[in-house]
Each structure stands twice: as structure tokens, then as C-alpha cells.
Amino acid sequence: MGMTVHRRFATREALVEALIAWATRQFHEAVVNASVTAPPLVTLYQVTANVLRVKINWGFAMSGTTPQDPEVARVHADVLGRCHALFLRARTSGVLRPDADLLWVRQVYYALIHEAAQNRTDDLSDGDVDALATLVVDTLLHGVGGTDRRDTGRRVSRVRGRRRRRRGPPRGRRAPCRPGSWGRD
């Protein structure tokens, strides 16, 4: 004779499955409820804050989702498509660089959301969640470097150029030989 968790659920597993399905629907609604007509940056903040609220409050259920579940697979496919469309709009509008790899951007974005939601308490205020969303989006768009992005691009190009020159002399030319720098004959 087994003990029921609740009148509606015969087993603990049935209860957990129901919670996972509910959290998956909440996750989907968090993404769907963000404005698609607002500028991409506004939509990105909305989606981020909405998703963080779900992941923080229902993280245990979100981590239990499996791709084998057809409903979970459908939700994740829809979220993936919406995310791609949002990042495409962001790239087109100039929020993202024109050469930004949208797959990489999405993977980094998901990782930032995951990290922001980790080890957070359920008693975060809406202001705290909004601050986390701001941190996620700002980190995605601006990284953690202390220099101006435009300057960083020039510095990286100069460093790459130096590395190429240090690899050896250009083809067809001999490297200059400094006295004492090579073995003696």
C-alpha cells in the first residue's frame, strides 16, 4: 500500500512531472510575453527578466526537463526560434555587431542567464531580478572588459599583426642575423 502525495498524484514522480510541465509552460510564457514590437534591446531586457523569474523560482523543475518529453521539446524549439528572431532583429538594428555569430551569442546568453539564476534565493524582489537582468544583458553586450569596445578591436588587430610578424620572416626573405643570437660556426 503506497502513500499518495496528494489526491491528484499517485506518486512523487507524477507530482514532479506535473511541476516540470508547469514550469516549462511558465518558461514559454516568459518568452512569449515579451514585446515583439518594442525595440530589440527592450525586448531582450524583458525576456531576460521574465526568464530569470521563472528560473529562480522554479529552478528545480527547470533542471528536470528532458528533451525526450514532446512538450518540452516543442517549447524549447519555439523558444529557440523566438530567441534567434530576437537576436537577428538586434543585429539588424545595431544592438549586436553586424558580424556577430548568432549561435554563439545565444549560447553565451543562455549561459549568462543560467549563472545569474544559480544560487539565488526565492525571496528576490522584482527590483533584484531586474538588476540581474540588466547585469546579464550588459555583460552580453559589453563583456567585462574595461576599455571601449571600439578601441579593443584596434588593439586586438595590432596584437594579431605583431604575432604574425614574429612567426618568422616573410616568404622569400632571409631573417636578419644578429651577432650572438645564433650558434657560432
mmCIF file with all atom_site columns, C-alpha atoms in Angstrom:
data_model
loop_
_atom_site.group_PDB
_atom_site.id
_atom_site.type_symbol
_atom_site.label_atom_id
_atom_site.label_alt_id
_atom_site.label_comp_id
_atom_site.label_asym_id
_atom_site.label_entity_id
_atom_site.label_seq_id
_atom_site.pdbx_PDB_ins_code
_atom_site.Cartn_x
_atom_site.Cartn_y
_atom_site.Cartn_z
_atom_site.occupancy
_atom_site.B_iso_or_equiv
_atom_site.pdbx_formal_charge
_atom_site.auth_seq_id
_atom_site.auth_comp_id
_atom_site.auth_asym_id
_atom_site.auth_atom_id
_atom_site.pdbx_PDB_model_num
ATOM 1   C CA . MET A 1 1   ? 0.000  0.000  0.000   1.00 0.00 ? 1   MET A CA 1
ATOM 2   C CA . GLY A 1 2   ? 1.620  3.246  -1.157  1.00 0.00 ? 2   GLY A CA 1
ATOM 3   C CA . MET A 1 3   ? 1.063  6.640  0.326   1.00 0.00 ? 3   MET A CA 1
ATOM 4   C CA . THR A 1 4   ? -0.198 9.284  -2.100  1.00 0.00 ? 4   THR A CA 1
ATOM 5   C CA . VAL A 1 5   ? 1.474  12.676 -2.156  1.00 0.00 ? 5   VAL A CA 1
ATOM 6   C CA . HIS A 1 6   ? -1.770 14.405 -2.935  1.00 0.00 ? 6   HIS A CA 1
ATOM 7   C CA . ARG A 1 7   ? -5.185 13.321 -4.133  1.00 0.00 ? 7   ARG A CA 1
ATOM 8   C CA . ARG A 1 8   ? -4.252 14.153 -7.731  1.00 0.00 ? 8   ARG A CA 1
ATOM 9   C CA . PHE A 1 9   ? -0.851 12.422 -7.801  1.00 0.00 ? 9   PHE A CA 1
ATOM 10  C CA . ALA A 1 10  ? -0.366 8.736  -7.193  1.00 0.00 ? 10  ALA A CA 1
ATOM 11  C CA . THR A 1 11  ? 3.407  9.035  -6.770  1.00 0.00 ? 11  THR A CA 1
ATOM 12  C CA . ARG A 1 12  ? 6.108  11.554 -6.058  1.00 0.00 ? 12  ARG A CA 1
ATOM 13  C CA . GLU A 1 13  ? 7.312  11.128 -9.667  1.00 0.00 ? 13  GLU A CA 1
ATOM 14  C CA . ALA A 1 14  ? 3.876  12.068 -11.000 1.00 0.00 ? 14  ALA A CA 1
ATOM 15  C CA . LEU A 1 15  ? 3.956  15.232 -8.885  1.00 0.00 ? 15  LEU A CA 1
ATOM 16  C CA . VAL A 1 16  ? 7.461  16.115 -10.110 1.00 0.00 ? 16  VAL A CA 1
ATOM 17  C CA . GLU A 1 17  ? 6.426  15.525 -13.746 1.00 0.00 ? 17  GLU A CA 1
ATOM 18  C CA . ALA A 1 18  ? 3.439  17.838 -13.280 1.00 0.00 ? 18  ALA A CA 1
ATOM 19  C CA . LEU A 1 19  ? 5.688  20.528 -11.752 1.00 0.00 ? 19  LEU A CA 1
ATOM 20  C CA . ILE A 1 20  ? 8.146  20.189 -14.630 1.00 0.00 ? 20  ILE A CA 1
ATOM 21  C CA . ALA A 1 21  ? 5.333  20.550 -17.179 1.00 0.00 ? 21  ALA A CA 1
ATOM 22  C CA . TRP A 1 22  ? 4.012  23.607 -15.335 1.00 0.00 ? 22  TRP A CA 1
ATOM 23  C CA . ALA A 1 23  ? 7.479  25.210 -15.117 1.00 0.00 ? 23  ALA A CA 1
ATOM 24  C CA . THR A 1 24  ? 8.027  24.536 -18.820 1.00 0.00 ? 24  THR A CA 1
ATOM 25  C CA . ARG A 1 25  ? 4.777  26.346 -19.635 1.00 0.00 ? 25  ARG A CA 1
ATOM 26  C CA . GLN A 1 26  ? 5.849  29.248 -17.378 1.00 0.00 ? 26  GLN A CA 1
ATOM 27  C CA . PHE A 1 27  ? 9.212  29.412 -19.160 1.00 0.00 ? 27  PHE A CA 1
ATOM 28  C CA . HIS A 1 28  ? 7.467  29.517 -22.531 1.00 0.00 ? 28  HIS A CA 1
ATOM 29  C CA . GLU A 1 29  ? 5.088  32.248 -21.365 1.00 0.00 ? 29  GLU A CA 1
ATOM 30  C CA . ALA A 1 30  ? 8.049  34.246 -20.027 1.00 0.00 ? 30  ALA A CA 1
ATOM 31  C CA . VAL A 1 31  ? 9.492  34.355 -23.528 1.00 0.00 ? 31  VAL A CA 1
ATOM 32  C CA . VAL A 1 32  ? 6.196  34.765 -25.386 1.00 0.00 ? 32  VAL A CA 1
ATOM 33  C CA . ASN A 1 33  ? 5.013  37.613 -23.141 1.00 0.00 ? 33  ASN A CA 1
ATOM 34  C CA . ALA A 1 34  ? 7.931  39.857 -24.071 1.00 0.00 ? 34  ALA A CA 1
ATOM 35  C CA . SER A 1 35  ? 7.011  42.503 -26.611 1.00 0.00 ? 35  SER A CA 1
ATOM 36  C CA . VAL A 1 36  ? 7.960  41.685 -30.187 1.00 0.00 ? 36  VAL A CA 1
ATOM 37  C CA . THR A 1 37  ? 7.071  45.197 -31.332 1.00 0.00 ? 37  THR A CA 1
ATOM 38  C CA . ALA A 1 38  ? 9.348  47.015 -28.868 1.00 0.00 ? 38  ALA A CA 1
ATOM 39  C CA . PRO A 1 39  ? 12.927 47.811 -29.880 1.00 0.00 ? 39  PRO A CA 1
ATOM 40  C CA . PRO A 1 40  ? 15.138 44.692 -29.681 1.00 0.00 ? 40  PRO A CA 1
ATOM 41  C CA . LEU A 1 41  ? 17.079 45.961 -26.646 1.00 0.00 ? 41  LEU A CA 1
ATOM 42  C CA . VAL A 1 42  ? 13.850 46.499 -24.684 1.00 0.00 ? 42  VAL A CA 1
ATOM 43  C CA . THR A 1 43  ? 12.598 43.056 -25.691 1.00 0.00 ? 43  THR A CA 1
ATOM 44  C CA . LEU A 1 44  ? 15.919 41.487 -24.678 1.00 0.00 ? 44  LEU A CA 1
ATOM 45  C CA . TYR A 1 45  ? 15.645 43.016 -21.190 1.00 0.00 ? 45  TYR A CA 1
ATOM 46  C CA . GLN A 1 46  ? 12.011 41.888 -20.895 1.00 0.00 ? 46  GLN A CA 1
ATOM 47  C CA . VAL A 1 47  ? 12.760 38.313 -21.940 1.00 0.00 ? 47  VAL A CA 1
ATOM 48  C CA . THR A 1 48  ? 15.770 38.158 -19.638 1.00 0.00 ? 48  THR A CA 1
ATOM 49  C CA . ALA A 1 49  ? 13.862 39.407 -16.580 1.00 0.00 ? 49  ALA A CA 1
ATOM 50  C CA . ASN A 1 50  ? 10.881 37.134 -17.318 1.00 0.00 ? 50  ASN A CA 1
ATOM 51  C CA . VAL A 1 51  ? 13.039 34.044 -17.778 1.00 0.00 ? 51  VAL A CA 1
ATOM 52  C CA . LEU A 1 52  ? 15.092 34.816 -14.669 1.00 0.00 ? 52  LEU A CA 1
ATOM 53  C CA . ARG A 1 53  ? 11.916 34.999 -12.578 1.00 0.00 ? 53  ARG A CA 1
ATOM 54  C CA . VAL A 1 54  ? 10.916 31.526 -13.754 1.00 0.00 ? 54  VAL A CA 1
ATOM 55  C CA . LYS A 1 55  ? 14.387 30.017 -13.408 1.00 0.00 ? 55  LYS A CA 1
ATOM 56  C CA . ILE A 1 56  ? 14.928 31.473 -9.940  1.00 0.00 ? 56  ILE A CA 1
ATOM 57  C CA . ASN A 1 57  ? 11.536 30.437 -8.590  1.00 0.00 ? 57  ASN A CA 1
ATOM 58  C CA . TRP A 1 58  ? 11.242 27.117 -10.427 1.00 0.00 ? 58  TRP A CA 1
ATOM 59  C CA . GLY A 1 59  ? 14.882 26.151 -10.997 1.00 0.00 ? 59  GLY A CA 1
ATOM 60  C CA . PHE A 1 60  ? 14.421 22.680 -9.547  1.00 0.00 ? 60  PHE A CA 1
ATOM 61  C CA . ALA A 1 61  ? 11.681 21.945 -12.062 1.00 0.00 ? 61  ALA A CA 1
ATOM 62  C CA . MET A 1 62  ? 13.514 23.610 -14.967 1.00 0.00 ? 62  MET A CA 1
ATOM 63  C CA . SER A 1 63  ? 16.549 21.400 -14.358 1.00 0.00 ? 63  SER A CA 1
ATOM 64  C CA . GLY A 1 64  ? 14.360 18.296 -14.517 1.00 0.00 ? 64  GLY A CA 1
ATOM 65  C CA . THR A 1 65  ? 13.180 18.841 -18.075 1.00 0.00 ? 65  THR A CA 1
ATOM 66  C CA . THR A 1 66  ? 14.222 16.277 -20.645 1.00 0.00 ? 66  THR A CA 1
ATOM 67  C CA . PRO A 1 67  ? 14.378 16.661 -24.419 1.00 0.00 ? 67  PRO A CA 1
ATOM 68  C CA . GLN A 1 68  ? 12.551 13.329 -24.803 1.00 0.00 ? 68  GLN A CA 1
ATOM 69  C CA . ASP A 1 69  ? 9.352  14.875 -23.490 1.00 0.00 ? 69  ASP A CA 1
ATOM 70  C CA . PRO A 1 70  ? 7.473  16.067 -26.592 1.00 0.00 ? 70  PRO A CA 1
ATOM 71  C CA . GLU A 1 71  ? 6.005  19.122 -24.818 1.00 0.00 ? 71  GLU A CA 1
ATOM 72  C CA . VAL A 1 72  ? 9.430  20.189 -23.533 1.00 0.00 ? 72  VAL A CA 1
ATOM 73  C CA . ALA A 1 73  ? 10.920 19.691 -26.999 1.00 0.00 ? 73  ALA A CA 1
ATOM 74  C CA . ARG A 1 74  ? 8.137  21.780 -28.577 1.00 0.00 ? 74  ARG A CA 1
ATOM 75  C CA . VAL A 1 75  ? 8.571  24.590 -26.052 1.00 0.00 ? 75  VAL A CA 1
ATOM 76  C CA . HIS A 1 76  ? 12.332 24.661 -26.426 1.00 0.00 ? 76  HIS A CA 1
ATOM 77  C CA . ALA A 1 77  ? 12.071 24.679 -30.234 1.00 0.00 ? 77  ALA A CA 1
ATOM 78  C CA . ASP A 1 78  ? 9.660  27.615 -30.088 1.00 0.00 ? 78  ASP A CA 1
ATOM 79  C CA . VAL A 1 79  ? 11.893 29.486 -27.604 1.00 0.00 ? 79  VAL A CA 1
ATOM 80  C CA . LEU A 1 80  ? 14.908 28.797 -29.809 1.00 0.00 ? 80  LEU A CA 1
ATOM 81  C CA . GLY A 1 81  ? 13.117 30.243 -32.838 1.00 0.00 ? 81  GLY A CA 1
ATOM 82  C CA . ARG A 1 82  ? 11.990 33.317 -30.899 1.00 0.00 ? 82  ARG A CA 1
ATOM 83  C CA . CYS A 1 83  ? 15.468 33.824 -29.489 1.00 0.00 ? 83  CYS A CA 1
ATOM 84  C CA . HIS A 1 84  ? 17.003 33.591 -32.948 1.00 0.00 ? 84  HIS A CA 1
ATOM 85  C CA . ALA A 1 85  ? 14.480 36.093 -34.313 1.00 0.00 ? 85  ALA A CA 1
ATOM 86  C CA . LEU A 1 86  ? 15.216 38.482 -31.425 1.00 0.00 ? 86  LEU A CA 1
ATOM 87  C CA . PHE A 1 87  ? 18.981 38.288 -31.946 1.00 0.00 ? 87  PHE A CA 1
ATOM 88  C CA . LEU A 1 88  ? 18.503 38.729 -35.691 1.00 0.00 ? 88  LEU A CA 1
ATOM 89  C CA . ARG A 1 89  ? 16.464 41.885 -35.009 1.00 0.00 ? 89  ARG A CA 1
ATOM 90  C CA . ALA A 1 90  ? 19.139 43.032 -32.542 1.00 0.00 ? 90  ALA A CA 1
ATOM 91  C CA . ARG A 1 91  ? 21.873 42.524 -35.126 1.00 0.00 ? 91  ARG A CA 1
ATOM 92  C CA . THR A 1 92  ? 19.883 44.286 -37.856 1.00 0.00 ? 92  THR A CA 1
ATOM 93  C CA . SER A 1 93  ? 19.164 47.276 -35.587 1.00 0.00 ? 93  SER A CA 1
ATOM 94  C CA . GLY A 1 94  ? 22.793 47.625 -34.485 1.00 0.00 ? 94  GLY A CA 1
ATOM 95  C CA . VAL A 1 95  ? 22.424 46.329 -30.911 1.00 0.00 ? 95  VAL A CA 1
ATOM 96  C CA . LEU A 1 96  ? 24.717 43.463 -31.936 1.00 0.00 ? 96  LEU A CA 1
ATOM 97  C CA . ARG A 1 97  ? 27.664 43.777 -34.304 1.00 0.00 ? 97  ARG A CA 1
ATOM 98  C CA . PRO A 1 98  ? 26.831 43.020 -37.944 1.00 0.00 ? 98  PRO A CA 1
ATOM 99  C CA . ASP A 1 99  ? 29.289 40.106 -37.911 1.00 0.00 ? 99  ASP A CA 1
ATOM 100 C CA . ALA A 1 100 ? 28.018 38.622 -34.621 1.00 0.00 ? 100 ALA A CA 1
ATOM 101 C CA . ASP A 1 101 ? 27.624 34.841 -34.757 1.00 0.00 ? 101 ASP A CA 1
ATOM 102 C CA . LEU A 1 102 ? 24.045 34.411 -33.532 1.00 0.00 ? 102 LEU A CA 1
ATOM 103 C CA . LEU A 1 103 ? 24.583 30.818 -32.412 1.00 0.00 ? 103 LEU A CA 1
ATOM 104 C CA . TRP A 1 104 ? 27.491 31.928 -30.220 1.00 0.00 ? 104 TRP A CA 1
ATOM 105 C CA . VAL A 1 105 ? 25.518 34.928 -28.919 1.00 0.00 ? 105 VAL A CA 1
ATOM 106 C CA . ARG A 1 106 ? 22.608 32.664 -27.965 1.00 0.00 ? 106 ARG A CA 1
ATOM 107 C CA . GLN A 1 107 ? 24.852 30.148 -26.208 1.00 0.00 ? 107 GLN A CA 1
ATOM 108 C CA . VAL A 1 108 ? 26.572 32.907 -24.219 1.00 0.00 ? 108 VAL A CA 1
ATOM 109 C CA . TYR A 1 109 ? 23.204 34.468 -23.395 1.00 0.00 ? 109 TYR A CA 1
ATOM 110 C CA . TYR A 1 110 ? 21.817 31.164 -22.107 1.00 0.00 ? 110 TYR A CA 1
ATOM 111 C CA . ALA A 1 111 ? 24.957 30.613 -20.022 1.00 0.00 ? 111 ALA A CA 1
ATOM 112 C CA . LEU A 1 112 ? 24.702 34.094 -18.506 1.00 0.00 ? 112 LEU A CA 1
ATOM 113 C CA . ILE A 1 113 ? 21.055 33.534 -17.590 1.00 0.00 ? 113 ILE A CA 1
ATOM 114 C CA . HIS A 1 114 ? 21.915 30.173 -16.059 1.00 0.00 ? 114 HIS A CA 1
ATOM 115 C CA . GLU A 1 115 ? 24.731 31.674 -13.972 1.00 0.00 ? 115 GLU A CA 1
ATOM 116 C CA . ALA A 1 116 ? 22.579 34.601 -12.846 1.00 0.00 ? 116 ALA A CA 1
ATOM 117 C CA . ALA A 1 117 ? 19.871 32.205 -11.676 1.00 0.00 ? 117 ALA A CA 1
ATOM 118 C CA . GLN A 1 118 ? 22.261 29.894 -9.807  1.00 0.00 ? 118 GLN A CA 1
ATOM 119 C CA . ASN A 1 119 ? 22.434 30.179 -6.026  1.00 0.00 ? 119 ASN A CA 1
ATOM 120 C CA . ARG A 1 120 ? 19.768 32.871 -5.857  1.00 0.00 ? 120 ARG A CA 1
ATOM 121 C CA . THR A 1 121 ? 17.086 32.804 -3.226  1.00 0.00 ? 121 THR A CA 1
ATOM 122 C CA . ASP A 1 122 ? 13.378 32.701 -3.936  1.00 0.00 ? 122 ASP A CA 1
ATOM 123 C CA . ASP A 1 123 ? 12.844 35.902 -1.969  1.00 0.00 ? 123 ASP A CA 1
ATOM 124 C CA . LEU A 1 124 ? 14.412 38.217 -4.544  1.00 0.00 ? 124 LEU A CA 1
ATOM 125 C CA . SER A 1 125 ? 12.350 41.322 -5.177  1.00 0.00 ? 125 SER A CA 1
ATOM 126 C CA . ASP A 1 126 ? 11.327 42.383 -8.671  1.00 0.00 ? 126 ASP A CA 1
ATOM 127 C CA . GLY A 1 127 ? 13.989 45.087 -8.448  1.00 0.00 ? 127 GLY A CA 1
ATOM 128 C CA . ASP A 1 128 ? 16.632 42.441 -7.700  1.00 0.00 ? 128 ASP A CA 1
ATOM 129 C CA . VAL A 1 129 ? 15.528 40.365 -10.691 1.00 0.00 ? 129 VAL A CA 1
ATOM 130 C CA . ASP A 1 130 ? 15.548 43.466 -12.890 1.00 0.00 ? 130 ASP A CA 1
ATOM 131 C CA . ALA A 1 131 ? 19.088 44.245 -11.689 1.00 0.00 ? 131 ALA A CA 1
ATOM 132 C CA . LEU A 1 132 ? 20.142 40.673 -12.561 1.00 0.00 ? 132 LEU A CA 1
ATOM 133 C CA . ALA A 1 133 ? 18.544 41.049 -15.996 1.00 0.00 ? 133 ALA A CA 1
ATOM 134 C CA . THR A 1 134 ? 20.463 44.284 -16.510 1.00 0.00 ? 134 THR A CA 1
ATOM 135 C CA . LEU A 1 135 ? 23.682 42.548 -15.474 1.00 0.00 ? 135 LEU A CA 1
ATOM 136 C CA . VAL A 1 136 ? 23.057 39.684 -17.913 1.00 0.00 ? 136 VAL A CA 1
ATOM 137 C CA . VAL A 1 137 ? 22.236 41.933 -20.872 1.00 0.00 ? 137 VAL A CA 1
ATOM 138 C CA . ASP A 1 138 ? 25.038 44.397 -20.148 1.00 0.00 ? 138 ASP A CA 1
ATOM 139 C CA . THR A 1 139 ? 27.539 41.543 -19.844 1.00 0.00 ? 139 THR A CA 1
ATOM 140 C CA . LEU A 1 140 ? 26.277 40.025 -23.090 1.00 0.00 ? 140 LEU A CA 1
ATOM 141 C CA . LEU A 1 141 ? 26.531 43.288 -24.996 1.00 0.00 ? 141 LEU A CA 1
ATOM 142 C CA . HIS A 1 142 ? 29.607 44.830 -23.389 1.00 0.00 ? 142 HIS A CA 1
ATOM 143 C CA . GLY A 1 143 ? 31.513 41.975 -21.761 1.00 0.00 ? 143 GLY A CA 1
ATOM 144 C CA . VAL A 1 144 ? 33.564 42.563 -18.681 1.00 0.00 ? 144 VAL A CA 1
ATOM 145 C CA . GLY A 1 145 ? 36.482 44.484 -20.193 1.00 0.00 ? 145 GLY A CA 1
ATOM 146 C CA . GLY A 1 146 ? 37.363 47.945 -19.024 1.00 0.00 ? 146 GLY A CA 1
ATOM 147 C CA . THR A 1 147 ? 38.182 49.502 -22.388 1.00 0.00 ? 147 THR A CA 1
ATOM 148 C CA . ASP A 1 148 ? 35.989 50.985 -25.042 1.00 0.00 ? 148 ASP A CA 1
ATOM 149 C CA . ARG A 1 149 ? 34.872 48.249 -27.464 1.00 0.00 ? 149 ARG A CA 1
ATOM 150 C CA . ARG A 1 150 ? 35.981 50.250 -30.498 1.00 0.00 ? 150 ARG A CA 1
ATOM 151 C CA . ASP A 1 151 ? 39.471 50.632 -29.022 1.00 0.00 ? 151 ASP A CA 1
ATOM 152 C CA . THR A 1 152 ? 39.586 46.928 -28.116 1.00 0.00 ? 152 THR A CA 1
ATOM 153 C CA . GLY A 1 153 ? 39.042 45.947 -31.748 1.00 0.00 ? 153 GLY A CA 1
ATOM 154 C CA . ARG A 1 154 ? 42.000 48.055 -32.860 1.00 0.00 ? 154 ARG A CA 1
ATOM 155 C CA . ARG A 1 155 ? 44.212 46.709 -30.077 1.00 0.00 ? 155 ARG A CA 1
ATOM 156 C CA . VAL A 1 156 ? 43.362 43.099 -30.926 1.00 0.00 ? 156 VAL A CA 1
ATOM 157 C CA . SER A 1 157 ? 44.165 43.757 -34.594 1.00 0.00 ? 157 SER A CA 1
ATOM 158 C CA . ARG A 1 158 ? 47.535 45.261 -33.671 1.00 0.00 ? 158 ARG A CA 1
ATOM 159 C CA . VAL A 1 159 ? 48.348 42.289 -31.406 1.00 0.00 ? 159 VAL A CA 1
ATOM 160 C CA . ARG A 1 160 ? 47.384 39.826 -34.130 1.00 0.00 ? 160 ARG A CA 1
ATOM 161 C CA . GLY A 1 161 ? 49.598 41.702 -36.582 1.00 0.00 ? 161 GLY A CA 1
ATOM 162 C CA . ARG A 1 162 ? 52.554 41.520 -34.205 1.00 0.00 ? 162 ARG A CA 1
ATOM 163 C CA . ARG A 1 163 ? 52.110 37.811 -33.755 1.00 0.00 ? 163 ARG A CA 1
ATOM 164 C CA . ARG A 1 164 ? 52.187 37.230 -37.488 1.00 0.00 ? 164 ARG A CA 1
ATOM 165 C CA . ARG A 1 165 ? 55.384 39.189 -37.862 1.00 0.00 ? 165 ARG A CA 1
ATOM 166 C CA . ARG A 1 166 ? 57.062 37.311 -35.002 1.00 0.00 ? 166 ARG A CA 1
ATOM 167 C CA . ARG A 1 167 ? 56.477 33.899 -36.540 1.00 0.00 ? 167 ARG A CA 1
ATOM 168 C CA . GLY A 1 168 ? 59.326 34.342 -38.940 1.00 0.00 ? 168 GLY A CA 1
ATOM 169 C CA . PRO A 1 169 ? 60.472 36.343 -41.894 1.00 0.00 ? 169 PRO A CA 1
ATOM 170 C CA . PRO A 1 170 ? 58.161 36.862 -44.837 1.00 0.00 ? 170 PRO A CA 1
ATOM 171 C CA . ARG A 1 171 ? 58.495 34.264 -47.538 1.00 0.00 ? 171 ARG A CA 1
ATOM 172 C CA . GLY A 1 172 ? 61.395 34.796 -49.901 1.00 0.00 ? 172 GLY A CA 1
ATOM 173 C CA . ARG A 1 173 ? 63.398 36.891 -47.454 1.00 0.00 ? 173 ARG A CA 1
ATOM 174 C CA . ARG A 1 174 ? 66.073 35.781 -45.064 1.00 0.00 ? 174 ARG A CA 1
ATOM 175 C CA . ALA A 1 175 ? 65.809 36.589 -41.406 1.00 0.00 ? 175 ALA A CA 1
ATOM 176 C CA . PRO A 1 176 ? 68.373 39.117 -40.261 1.00 0.00 ? 176 PRO A CA 1
ATOM 177 C CA . CYS A 1 177 ? 71.116 37.506 -38.248 1.00 0.00 ? 177 CYS A CA 1
ATOM 178 C CA . ARG A 1 178 ? 72.259 39.423 -35.225 1.00 0.00 ? 178 ARG A CA 1
ATOM 179 C CA . PRO A 1 179 ? 75.708 38.643 -33.898 1.00 0.00 ? 179 PRO A CA 1
ATOM 180 C CA . GLY A 1 180 ? 75.500 36.351 -30.907 1.00 0.00 ? 180 GLY A CA 1
ATOM 181 C CA . SER A 1 181 ? 71.871 35.424 -31.458 1.00 0.00 ? 181 SER A CA 1
ATOM 182 C CA . TRP A 1 182 ? 72.605 32.154 -33.238 1.00 0.00 ? 182 TRP A CA 1
ATOM 183 C CA . GLY A 1 183 ? 75.177 29.464 -32.647 1.00 0.00 ? 183 GLY A CA 1
ATOM 184 C CA . ARG A 1 184 ? 78.747 30.193 -33.659 1.00 0.00 ? 184 ARG A CA 1
ATOM 185 C CA . ASP A 1 185 ? 80.376 28.455 -36.585 1.00 0.00 ? 185 ASP A CA 1
#
